[in-house]
Short mmCIF file of C-alpha atoms in Angstrom, two decimals:
data_model
loop_
_atom_site.label_atom_id
_atom_site.label_comp_id
_atom_site.label_asym_id
_atom_site.label_seq_id
_atom_site.Cartn_x
_atom_site.Cartn_y
_atom_site.Cartn_z
CA MET A 26 14.09 26.30 4.77
CA SER A 27 11.10 28.35 5.81
CA ALA A 28 10.05 27.74 9.40
CA SER A 29 6.45 27.12 8.44
CA LEU A 30 7.31 24.44 5.87
CA LEU A 31 6.30 21.39 7.89
CA ILE A 32 6.46 18.78 5.12
CA ASP A 33 9.26 19.05 2.62
CA ALA A 34 9.77 16.21 0.16
CA ARG A 35 12.23 16.65 -2.67
CA SER A 36 12.38 14.59 -5.87
CA LEU A 37 11.22 11.35 -4.27
CA VAL A 38 11.82 8.29 -6.41
CA ARG A 39 10.80 4.76 -5.56
CA ARG A 40 11.54 1.83 -7.81
CA PHE A 41 10.18 -1.69 -7.37
CA GLY A 42 12.38 -3.77 -9.63
CA SER A 43 12.31 -1.95 -12.95
CA PHE A 44 8.95 -0.29 -12.20
CA ARG A 45 9.16 3.35 -11.11
CA ALA A 46 6.18 3.62 -8.76
CA VAL A 47 7.11 7.19 -7.83
CA ASP A 48 9.20 9.16 -10.25
CA GLY A 49 10.44 12.46 -8.86
CA VAL A 50 7.61 13.82 -6.71
CA ASP A 51 8.09 17.09 -4.78
CA LEU A 52 5.72 18.03 -2.01
CA ALA A 53 6.08 21.08 0.23
CA VAL A 54 3.33 21.82 2.73
CA SER A 55 3.18 24.76 5.15
CA ALA A 56 1.31 25.12 8.42
CA GLY A 57 -2.40 25.66 7.87
CA GLU A 58 -2.47 23.99 4.47
CA VAL A 59 -4.73 21.04 3.74
CA VAL A 60 -3.44 19.28 0.64
CA GLY A 61 -5.61 16.85 -1.28
CA PHE A 62 -3.42 14.21 -2.86
CA LEU A 63 -5.19 12.87 -5.93
CA GLY A 64 -4.51 10.33 -8.59
CA PRO A 65 -5.87 7.18 -10.14
CA ASN A 66 -5.26 3.86 -8.39
CA GLY A 67 -1.66 2.82 -8.72
CA ALA A 68 -0.46 6.38 -9.42
CA GLY A 69 1.91 6.27 -6.46
CA LYS A 70 -0.06 8.13 -3.77
CA THR A 71 0.39 5.54 -1.06
CA THR A 72 4.03 4.90 -1.97
CA THR A 73 4.77 8.64 -1.76
CA MET A 74 3.11 8.89 1.65
CA ARG A 75 5.02 5.83 2.85
CA MET A 76 8.30 7.48 1.93
CA ILE A 77 7.39 10.75 3.64
CA THR A 78 6.40 8.91 6.82
CA GLY A 79 9.55 6.78 6.83
CA PHE A 80 7.91 3.39 6.30
CA LEU A 81 9.57 2.95 2.91
CA GLU A 82 13.03 4.18 2.09
CA PRO A 83 13.12 6.21 -1.10
CA THR A 84 15.31 4.94 -3.93
CA SER A 85 16.46 8.55 -4.19
CA GLY A 86 15.34 11.92 -2.92
CA ARG A 87 14.65 12.97 0.65
CA ALA A 88 11.84 14.06 2.92
CA SER A 89 11.73 16.05 6.12
CA LEU A 90 9.03 16.70 8.69
CA CYS A 91 9.18 19.86 10.85
CA GLY A 92 12.73 20.31 9.58
CA PHE A 93 13.89 16.85 10.72
CA ASP A 94 15.17 14.59 7.98
CA VAL A 95 13.15 11.36 7.89
CA GLY A 96 16.17 9.33 6.83
CA SER A 97 18.84 10.66 9.18
CA ASP A 98 16.76 11.79 12.19
CA PRO A 99 13.76 9.45 12.04
CA LEU A 100 12.70 9.64 15.70
CA ALA A 101 12.49 13.44 15.77
CA ALA A 102 10.65 13.45 12.44
CA LYS A 103 8.18 10.77 13.58
CA ARG A 104 7.49 12.58 16.85
CA CYS A 105 5.84 15.45 14.97
CA LEU A 106 3.87 13.14 12.69
CA GLY A 107 0.39 11.68 12.95
CA TYR A 108 -0.18 9.03 10.30
CA LEU A 109 -3.21 7.08 9.20
CA PRO A 110 -1.83 4.31 6.97
CA GLU A 111 -3.80 2.81 4.09
CA GLY A 112 -6.58 0.58 5.39
CA ALA A 113 -6.23 1.92 8.97
CA PRO A 114 -4.32 -1.09 10.34
CA ALA A 115 -4.81 -1.93 14.02
CA TYR A 116 -4.55 -4.99 16.24
CA PRO A 117 -7.91 -6.80 15.98
CA ASP A 118 -7.69 -8.46 19.40
CA MET A 119 -7.06 -5.22 21.29
CA ARG A 120 -9.80 -3.03 22.73
CA VAL A 121 -10.06 0.50 21.33
CA ASP A 122 -8.88 2.10 24.58
CA GLU A 123 -6.02 -0.38 24.98
CA PHE A 124 -4.89 0.27 21.43
CA LEU A 125 -4.94 4.04 21.92
CA ARG A 126 -3.08 3.64 25.21
CA PHE A 127 -0.40 1.60 23.47
CA VAL A 128 0.06 4.22 20.75
CA ALA A 129 0.13 7.02 23.36
CA ARG A 130 2.88 5.20 25.28
CA ALA A 131 4.83 4.56 22.11
CA ARG A 132 4.61 8.28 21.43
CA GLY A 133 6.15 8.99 24.82
CA LEU A 134 2.95 10.34 26.40
CA ARG A 135 2.63 9.49 30.09
CA GLY A 136 0.06 9.95 32.83
CA ALA A 137 -2.17 13.00 32.44
CA GLN A 138 -0.74 13.80 29.01
CA ALA A 139 -1.67 10.34 27.74
CA ARG A 140 -5.12 10.46 29.32
CA SER A 141 -5.99 13.84 27.84
CA GLY A 142 -4.65 12.81 24.42
CA ILE A 143 -6.73 9.64 24.42
CA ALA A 144 -9.80 11.50 25.68
CA ARG A 145 -9.41 14.07 22.90
CA GLY A 146 -9.02 11.38 20.23
CA ILE A 147 -12.09 9.51 21.49
CA ASP A 148 -14.08 12.74 21.66
CA LEU A 149 -13.07 14.15 18.26
CA LEU A 150 -13.79 10.91 16.41
CA GLY A 151 -16.91 9.98 18.39
CA LEU A 152 -15.53 6.69 19.70
CA ASN A 153 -16.92 6.86 23.21
CA SER A 154 -19.58 4.18 22.69
CA VAL A 155 -17.06 1.62 21.36
CA ARG A 156 -14.01 2.36 23.48
CA LYS A 157 -14.33 -0.91 25.45
CA GLN A 158 -14.93 -3.03 22.33
CA SER A 159 -12.28 -5.10 20.67
CA ILE A 160 -11.27 -3.67 17.31
CA GLU A 161 -12.21 -6.80 15.35
CA THR A 162 -15.88 -6.29 16.28
CA LEU A 163 -16.01 -2.76 14.83
CA SER A 164 -17.54 -1.72 11.53
CA LYS A 165 -15.29 -0.46 8.75
CA GLY A 166 -16.19 3.15 9.52
CA TYR A 167 -15.34 2.82 13.21
CA LYS A 168 -12.03 1.10 12.41
CA ARG A 169 -11.13 4.00 10.16
CA ARG A 170 -11.97 6.45 12.94
CA VAL A 171 -9.86 4.50 15.43
CA GLY A 172 -6.96 4.79 12.98
CA PHE A 173 -7.58 8.52 12.72
CA ALA A 174 -7.84 8.96 16.50
CA GLN A 175 -4.53 7.13 16.92
CA ALA A 176 -2.91 9.73 14.66
CA LEU A 177 -4.21 12.65 16.76
CA LEU A 178 -3.26 11.59 20.30
CA HIS A 179 -0.14 13.74 20.52
CA ASP A 180 -1.66 16.72 18.67
CA PRO A 181 0.94 16.52 15.91
CA PRO A 182 1.85 19.48 13.70
CA VAL A 183 1.90 17.18 10.66
CA LEU A 184 -0.94 14.86 9.69
CA ILE A 185 -0.73 12.41 6.82
CA LEU A 186 -3.97 10.58 6.12
CA ASP A 187 -4.31 7.85 3.52
CA GLU A 188 -7.99 7.84 2.50
CA PRO A 189 -9.40 9.05 5.83
CA THR A 190 -13.04 8.95 4.73
CA ASP A 191 -12.98 5.56 3.01
CA GLY A 192 -15.75 3.35 4.37
CA LEU A 193 -17.54 6.13 6.24
CA ASP A 194 -21.23 6.88 5.71
CA PRO A 195 -22.20 10.35 4.38
CA ASN A 196 -22.76 11.78 7.88
CA GLN A 197 -19.44 10.50 9.18
CA LYS A 198 -17.73 11.77 6.04
CA HIS A 199 -19.13 15.20 6.67
CA GLU A 200 -17.96 15.18 10.29
CA VAL A 201 -14.47 13.94 9.50
CA ARG A 202 -14.10 16.51 6.72
CA SER A 203 -15.08 19.39 8.96
CA LEU A 204 -12.69 18.04 11.60
CA ILE A 205 -9.84 18.04 9.08
CA ARG A 206 -10.74 21.53 7.86
CA THR A 207 -10.79 22.94 11.37
CA MET A 208 -7.48 21.33 12.25
CA GLY A 209 -5.91 23.00 9.23
CA GLU A 210 -7.53 26.42 9.57
CA GLN A 211 -7.51 26.90 13.33
CA GLY A 212 -5.04 24.25 14.38
CA GLY A 213 -2.34 25.42 11.98
CA LYS A 214 -1.40 21.87 11.08
CA ALA A 215 0.07 20.77 7.79
CA ILE A 216 -2.26 18.09 6.48
CA VAL A 217 -1.98 15.79 3.48
CA LEU A 218 -4.87 13.50 2.67
CA SER A 219 -5.19 11.13 -0.22
CA THR A 220 -8.55 10.49 -1.79
CA HIS A 221 -10.16 9.72 -5.06
CA ILE A 222 -13.35 11.51 -4.19
CA LEU A 223 -12.97 14.81 -6.03
CA GLU A 224 -15.75 16.62 -4.15
CA GLU A 225 -13.70 16.04 -1.02
CA VAL A 226 -10.97 18.25 -2.39
CA GLU A 227 -13.37 21.14 -2.90
CA ALA A 228 -14.92 20.52 0.51
CA VAL A 229 -11.77 20.45 2.66
CA CYS A 230 -8.57 21.23 0.81
CA THR A 231 -6.75 24.49 0.32
CA ARG A 232 -4.61 22.88 -2.34
CA ALA A 233 -4.78 19.96 -4.72
CA VAL A 234 -1.89 17.89 -5.99
CA VAL A 235 -2.62 15.40 -8.75
CA ILE A 236 -0.19 12.65 -9.58
CA ALA A 237 -0.30 10.11 -12.38
CA ARG A 238 2.23 7.46 -13.28
CA GLY A 239 4.39 8.52 -10.36
CA GLN A 240 4.70 12.15 -11.47
CA THR A 241 3.04 15.39 -10.41
CA VAL A 242 0.70 16.60 -13.13
CA PHE A 243 -1.05 19.40 -11.22
CA ASP A 244 -0.32 21.48 -8.12
CA GLY A 245 -2.66 24.37 -7.31
CA THR A 246 -5.83 25.46 -5.56
CA PRO A 247 -9.08 23.55 -6.10
CA ALA A 248 -10.40 26.66 -7.90
CA GLU A 249 -7.50 26.54 -10.34
CA LEU A 250 -8.17 22.86 -10.87
CA ASP A 251 -11.79 23.66 -11.61
CA ALA A 252 -10.80 26.48 -14.00
CA LYS A 253 -8.95 24.03 -16.21
CA ALA A 254 -12.23 22.57 -17.37
CA PRO A 255 -13.68 24.17 -20.49
CA ASP A 256 -16.72 26.39 -19.82
CA SER A 257 -18.90 24.06 -21.84
CA VAL A 258 -18.57 21.41 -19.13
CA ARG A 259 -21.25 22.11 -16.51
CA GLN A 260 -21.48 18.98 -14.47
CA GLY A 261 -18.60 16.99 -13.03
CA ARG A 262 -16.04 19.61 -13.96
CA LEU A 263 -13.40 18.23 -11.61
CA ASP A 264 -13.96 14.73 -12.92
CA HIS A 265 -13.41 16.08 -16.40
CA VAL A 266 -10.13 17.79 -15.44
CA PHE A 267 -8.99 14.74 -13.51
CA ARG A 268 -9.54 12.50 -16.52
CA GLU A 269 -7.76 14.92 -18.81
CA LEU A 270 -4.78 15.29 -16.48
CA THR A 271 -4.27 11.65 -15.68
CA ARG A 272 -4.96 10.44 -19.20
CA SER A 273 -2.64 12.90 -20.91
CA ALA A 274 0.11 11.82 -18.56
CA SER A 275 -0.20 8.27 -19.77
CA VAL A 276 -0.32 9.43 -23.38
CA ASP A 277 2.86 11.48 -22.82
CA LYS A 278 4.55 8.39 -21.47
CA LYS A 279 3.66 6.42 -24.57
CA GLU A 280 4.99 9.15 -26.82
CA VAL A 281 8.25 9.14 -24.95
CA LEU A 282 8.49 5.41 -25.32
CA VAL A 283 7.81 5.57 -29.06
CA MET B 14 -17.85 14.32 17.34
CA SER B 15 -16.89 17.92 17.87
CA ASP B 16 -15.86 20.45 15.30
CA GLU B 17 -13.24 21.96 17.51
CA ALA B 18 -9.63 21.09 17.14
CA THR B 19 -7.21 22.21 19.78
CA PRO B 20 -4.49 24.52 18.50
CA VAL B 21 -1.38 22.76 17.42
CA SER B 22 1.42 22.62 19.91
CA ALA B 23 4.24 21.91 17.54
CA ALA B 24 6.83 22.79 20.14
CA VAL B 25 5.31 20.44 22.70
CA ALA B 26 4.82 17.58 20.24
CA ALA B 27 8.36 17.85 18.99
CA THR B 28 9.91 18.05 22.43
CA VAL B 29 8.04 15.37 24.38
CA THR B 30 11.05 14.15 26.32
CA PRO B 31 12.08 10.68 25.20
CA PRO B 32 11.57 8.95 28.54
CA GLY B 33 14.68 6.86 29.00
CA PRO B 34 16.45 4.54 26.61
CA LEU B 35 14.38 1.50 27.55
CA ALA B 36 10.94 3.13 27.39
CA GLY B 37 10.38 1.96 23.82
CA VAL B 38 11.37 -1.62 24.60
CA VAL B 39 9.09 -1.64 27.65
CA THR B 40 6.13 -0.29 25.64
CA VAL B 41 6.54 -2.96 22.96
CA PHE B 42 7.12 -5.66 25.59
CA ARG B 43 3.91 -4.78 27.44
CA ARG B 44 1.79 -4.93 24.30
CA GLU B 45 3.27 -8.19 23.09
CA PHE B 46 3.14 -9.93 26.45
CA GLY B 47 -0.46 -8.78 26.86
CA ALA B 48 -1.30 -10.01 23.36
CA TYR B 49 -0.66 -13.62 24.43
CA PHE B 50 -3.38 -13.30 27.02
CA THR B 51 -6.04 -11.52 24.94
CA THR B 52 -6.46 -14.70 22.89
CA PRO B 53 -6.78 -18.32 24.10
CA VAL B 54 -3.18 -18.87 22.95
CA ALA B 55 -1.75 -18.39 26.42
CA ALA B 56 -4.09 -20.82 28.12
CA ILE B 57 -3.75 -23.48 25.41
CA PHE B 58 0.02 -23.17 25.35
CA LEU B 59 0.39 -23.40 29.12
CA VAL B 60 -1.91 -26.41 29.39
CA ILE B 61 -0.19 -28.31 26.57
CA PHE B 62 3.26 -27.48 27.89
CA LEU B 63 2.50 -28.53 31.43
CA VAL B 64 0.61 -31.70 30.47
CA MET B 65 3.38 -32.72 28.09
CA ALA B 66 6.03 -32.02 30.69
CA GLY B 67 4.14 -34.13 33.21
CA VAL B 68 3.33 -37.07 30.93
CA LEU B 69 6.77 -37.25 29.35
CA THR B 70 8.51 -37.03 32.66
CA PHE B 71 6.43 -39.34 34.83
CA ASN B 72 4.89 -41.84 32.41
CA VAL B 73 7.18 -42.07 29.40
CA GLY B 74 10.45 -41.04 30.96
CA ASN B 75 10.48 -42.89 34.29
CA LEU B 76 11.35 -39.99 36.51
CA ILE B 77 11.68 -42.48 39.30
CA ASP B 78 15.13 -43.75 38.46
CA PRO B 79 15.41 -47.55 38.90
CA ARG B 80 18.78 -46.97 40.58
CA GLY B 81 16.93 -44.92 43.15
CA GLN B 82 18.66 -41.67 42.28
CA ALA B 83 16.61 -38.49 42.68
CA SER B 84 17.24 -36.01 39.87
CA LEU B 85 15.33 -34.13 37.20
CA ARG B 86 17.55 -35.29 34.36
CA VAL B 87 14.73 -37.16 32.67
CA PHE B 88 12.52 -34.11 32.94
CA PHE B 89 15.07 -31.74 31.38
CA ASN B 90 16.02 -34.28 28.69
CA TRP B 91 12.56 -33.85 27.21
CA HIS B 92 12.75 -30.05 27.03
CA PRO B 93 14.52 -29.70 23.67
CA TRP B 94 11.88 -31.89 22.03
CA MET B 95 8.98 -30.07 23.66
CA TYR B 96 10.44 -26.72 22.69
CA LEU B 97 10.90 -27.91 19.14
CA PHE B 98 7.15 -27.60 18.57
CA LEU B 99 6.03 -25.23 21.28
CA VAL B 100 8.54 -22.40 20.87
CA PRO B 101 7.75 -21.88 17.16
CA ALA B 102 4.10 -21.61 18.23
CA LEU B 103 5.11 -18.63 20.38
CA SER B 104 7.32 -16.96 17.81
CA MET B 105 5.27 -17.52 14.64
CA ARG B 106 2.93 -14.57 15.08
CA LEU B 107 5.54 -12.05 16.25
CA TRP B 108 6.30 -10.57 12.84
CA ALA B 109 4.22 -12.59 10.35
CA ASP B 110 1.07 -11.10 11.86
CA GLU B 111 2.41 -7.55 11.65
CA HIS B 112 3.06 -8.07 7.95
CA ARG B 113 -0.36 -9.60 7.38
CA LEU B 114 -2.37 -7.00 9.31
CA GLY B 115 -0.38 -4.07 7.93
CA THR B 116 0.38 -2.95 11.48
CA LEU B 117 4.10 -3.01 10.70
CA GLU B 118 3.46 0.28 8.90
CA LEU B 119 1.93 1.69 12.05
CA LEU B 120 4.74 0.40 14.29
CA THR B 121 7.56 1.64 12.10
CA THR B 122 6.08 5.13 11.79
CA LEU B 123 5.76 5.52 15.56
CA PRO B 124 8.78 7.09 17.23
CA LEU B 125 10.24 3.68 18.13
CA THR B 126 13.53 2.34 16.88
CA LEU B 127 13.87 -0.99 15.13
CA ARG B 128 15.83 -2.15 18.18
CA ASP B 129 12.90 -1.31 20.47
CA LEU B 130 10.59 -3.40 18.30
CA VAL B 131 12.87 -6.41 17.82
CA VAL B 132 14.08 -6.61 21.42
CA GLY B 133 10.69 -5.80 22.94
CA LYS B 134 8.90 -8.51 21.00
CA PHE B 135 11.60 -11.12 21.64
CA LEU B 136 11.66 -10.42 25.37
CA ALA B 137 7.86 -10.67 25.58
CA ALA B 138 7.88 -14.11 23.94
CA TRP B 139 10.82 -15.22 26.08
CA ALA B 140 9.15 -14.01 29.26
CA PHE B 141 6.11 -16.09 28.32
CA ALA B 142 8.25 -19.18 27.69
CA VAL B 143 10.02 -18.69 31.03
CA LEU B 144 6.64 -18.31 32.74
CA ALA B 145 5.57 -21.68 31.31
CA LEU B 146 8.84 -23.20 32.47
CA ALA B 147 8.46 -21.74 35.95
CA LEU B 148 5.01 -23.30 36.24
CA THR B 149 6.63 -26.76 36.16
CA PHE B 150 7.78 -26.16 39.74
CA PRO B 151 5.53 -28.97 41.07
CA VAL B 152 7.91 -31.43 39.37
CA TRP B 153 10.72 -30.00 41.45
CA LEU B 154 8.56 -30.19 44.58
CA THR B 155 7.69 -33.82 43.81
CA ILE B 156 11.28 -34.92 43.43
CA SER B 157 12.26 -33.07 46.59
CA PHE B 158 9.49 -34.81 48.42
CA LEU B 159 10.43 -38.25 47.09
CA GLY B 160 14.15 -38.03 47.51
CA ASP B 161 17.06 -35.74 48.14
CA PRO B 162 18.06 -34.23 44.78
CA ASP B 163 20.96 -31.85 44.20
CA HIS B 164 19.12 -28.54 44.03
CA GLY B 165 22.10 -26.81 42.42
CA VAL B 166 21.93 -29.20 39.48
CA ILE B 167 18.19 -28.63 39.14
CA LEU B 168 18.65 -24.85 39.19
CA ALA B 169 21.32 -25.12 36.50
CA GLY B 170 18.89 -27.27 34.50
CA TYR B 171 16.19 -24.62 34.71
CA PHE B 172 18.69 -21.94 33.78
CA GLY B 173 19.90 -23.92 30.77
CA SER B 174 16.35 -24.72 29.71
CA ALA B 175 15.44 -21.02 29.76
CA LEU B 176 18.50 -20.21 27.65
CA LEU B 177 17.63 -22.99 25.22
CA SER B 178 14.11 -21.62 24.75
CA GLY B 179 15.62 -18.16 24.18
CA GLY B 180 17.92 -19.48 21.47
CA LEU B 181 15.07 -21.29 19.70
CA LEU B 182 12.87 -18.19 20.02
CA ALA B 183 15.52 -16.03 18.38
CA VAL B 184 15.55 -18.48 15.47
CA GLY B 185 11.74 -18.29 15.35
CA CYS B 186 11.80 -14.46 15.37
CA ALA B 187 14.06 -14.33 12.34
CA VAL B 188 11.92 -16.85 10.47
CA SER B 189 8.75 -14.96 11.36
CA ALA B 190 10.23 -11.70 10.09
CA ALA B 191 10.75 -13.32 6.70
CA SER B 192 7.17 -14.51 6.33
CA ARG B 193 3.67 -13.10 5.96
CA SER B 194 2.05 -16.34 7.03
CA GLN B 195 2.02 -17.72 10.56
CA VAL B 196 1.76 -21.27 9.27
CA VAL B 197 4.83 -20.88 7.08
CA ALA B 198 6.67 -19.23 9.97
CA PHE B 199 5.77 -22.14 12.24
CA VAL B 200 6.80 -24.90 9.84
CA LEU B 201 10.04 -23.18 8.89
CA ALA B 202 10.93 -22.50 12.51
CA VAL B 203 10.36 -26.15 13.42
CA ALA B 204 12.55 -27.25 10.51
CA VAL B 205 15.41 -24.87 11.35
CA SER B 206 15.20 -25.65 15.07
CA PHE B 207 15.18 -29.37 14.31
CA PHE B 208 18.41 -28.97 12.40
CA MET B 209 20.00 -26.84 15.13
CA LEU B 210 19.13 -29.50 17.70
CA LEU B 211 19.85 -32.60 15.67
CA THR B 212 23.42 -31.83 14.69
CA GLY B 213 24.35 -32.71 18.24
CA TRP B 214 22.24 -35.86 18.58
CA ALA B 215 24.28 -39.07 18.79
CA PRO B 216 22.64 -41.06 15.90
CA VAL B 217 22.98 -38.06 13.57
CA GLN B 218 26.56 -37.57 14.70
CA ALA B 219 27.26 -41.21 13.84
CA PHE B 220 25.80 -40.65 10.38
CA PHE B 221 28.04 -37.65 9.76
CA GLN B 222 31.05 -39.50 11.13
CA SER B 223 30.73 -42.12 8.39
CA TRP B 224 31.70 -39.68 5.65
CA MET B 225 32.78 -36.37 7.18
CA PRO B 226 36.17 -35.55 8.66
CA GLN B 227 36.22 -35.48 12.44
CA ALA B 228 36.76 -31.70 12.48
CA GLY B 229 33.58 -31.21 10.48
CA VAL B 230 31.55 -33.37 12.83
CA GLU B 231 32.91 -31.50 15.83
CA ALA B 232 32.15 -28.16 14.21
CA LEU B 233 28.56 -29.25 13.63
CA ALA B 234 28.24 -30.50 17.17
CA SER B 235 29.66 -27.28 18.50
CA VAL B 236 26.79 -25.26 16.99
CA SER B 237 24.16 -27.70 18.18
CA PHE B 238 21.76 -26.43 20.79
CA LEU B 239 21.47 -29.96 22.13
CA THR B 240 25.19 -30.36 22.86
CA HIS B 241 25.34 -27.08 24.69
CA PHE B 242 22.24 -27.83 26.67
CA ARG B 243 23.02 -31.42 27.67
CA HIS B 244 26.72 -31.32 28.22
CA SER B 245 26.74 -28.45 30.59
CA PHE B 246 23.54 -27.42 32.25
CA LEU B 247 22.18 -30.92 32.76
CA ARG B 248 25.36 -31.85 34.60
CA GLY B 249 24.87 -28.91 36.89
CA VAL B 250 27.68 -26.93 35.34
CA VAL B 251 27.00 -23.36 34.25
CA ASP B 252 29.89 -23.12 31.86
CA LEU B 253 30.70 -19.65 30.57
CA ARG B 254 31.22 -21.01 27.04
CA ASN B 255 27.68 -22.40 26.88
CA LEU B 256 26.28 -19.20 28.29
CA VAL B 257 28.16 -17.24 25.64
CA PHE B 258 26.95 -19.67 22.98
CA PHE B 259 23.27 -19.10 23.69
CA CYS B 260 23.72 -15.34 24.09
CA THR B 261 25.45 -15.30 20.70
CA VAL B 262 22.63 -17.30 19.12
CA ILE B 263 20.06 -14.88 20.54
CA ALA B 264 22.01 -11.83 19.39
CA ALA B 265 22.49 -13.33 15.92
CA GLY B 266 18.79 -14.25 15.61
CA LEU B 267 17.71 -10.74 16.57
CA TRP B 268 20.27 -9.18 14.27
CA ILE B 269 18.98 -11.24 11.34
CA THR B 270 15.44 -10.22 12.29
CA GLY B 271 16.49 -6.57 12.07
CA VAL B 272 18.21 -7.08 8.72
CA LEU B 273 15.12 -8.78 7.27
CA LEU B 274 12.82 -6.03 8.50
CA ARG B 275 15.08 -3.33 7.11
CA ALA B 276 15.19 -5.14 3.76
CA LYS B 277 11.37 -5.03 3.72
CA ARG B 278 11.48 -1.27 4.28
CA GLN B 279 13.76 -0.91 1.34
CA GLY B 280 11.10 -2.76 -0.64
CA ARG B 281 13.24 -5.72 -1.56
#
């Protein structure tokens, strides 16, 4: 395995009953890459991320983070991971600073290390004005940013973000996107973010991976994704490609069934 | 918000020394124990527990023994029935809330083991129950003031009561891990605890005796929390067998909790 391959998922499969939510997804991400993980709702984005982060066990296949296998060496793998789960879950009755302190402790940060990690998270996500507020009183956008800050405390080499800009206003979106871009370019992190906002992929990602019906239907640069649209399409080119890719996948499925 | 991101320190992040085998348990314990106090739950629980203990002991139970004997037997006799409703109130949110809020996903992707989570949460709830129990000390002071009780017996009673609450909490933990709803977790925990207590209660024993072979009745009684609590600790005997019994119950409850949580991770 290459030393710079920080996320390495091989043929991940996840079945729920007879339904194959994820059906053989590979995902390899090197340091400095920002991968946009795209797909219609229910395509298996969240399930794939949950398997890579170790929350869900894959039915088959394996994933490793920084070279540590998520299944057999979960603690080492999780130590190099920062994860923003879907919906940015947090304890509503905790204050922002208490919550971040808890996560820092759980990550093994102590004393000055913990303080500087929390200070950086609060600073990068602009949480200073709400740090003494309980999380249940925060707006959706602030909650999302608390979830993001929590993932950054230990300056992890791998960041997995499930819809990091959901619920943010346009200004906050812009700030969070430039933060993600900088962390990839200058920070040398391997970042995967899921979204269904296609402009976001052009704005922050070095690579786009599109999945539909649990399978990868595209893996390339945003420019390559754009180039798949016929020249006649002027506006909403990515939307056009996205529709083509995710629709044809479902058509393929039907043909196989028939 | 700043546009700068500090350079990644992969080596540092990956080698943060795991600080001792108990660090994870302590971290989880501190959050959980604190969580009781960030809501009115702690205050309400303590008030209800202490008022109930007082009323049941002094008014309903006749602490002042007509034979003039000073002991806390009446007081401890009420504990199983108080715990029946109050302990599930402590355990119901432990896991059901994590499922509901989605924070289980956060917890299980932090570098904590399942053991850290299960043990840390259980110990936090138990510590709270023991705190409530310890706050009944005025009852002990009262009886010492009124008469000359056997303090060894009282100490054994407190010890047994703490173990009993631990056993019921372990049951509550397992039930909570199986549920997304606190209400369901509460009701189920009360029902299971009721069964675990009742199998040793004399009227129920008599009912079983009418149709079950003696060995069956004894087997049921031997797994009853009530039998183990009353027959040893309330007589001032700290019997190793009863100690082992409650420790086994706690270990089994926590093990089942772990199994249920792992089953969730496998998406079953």
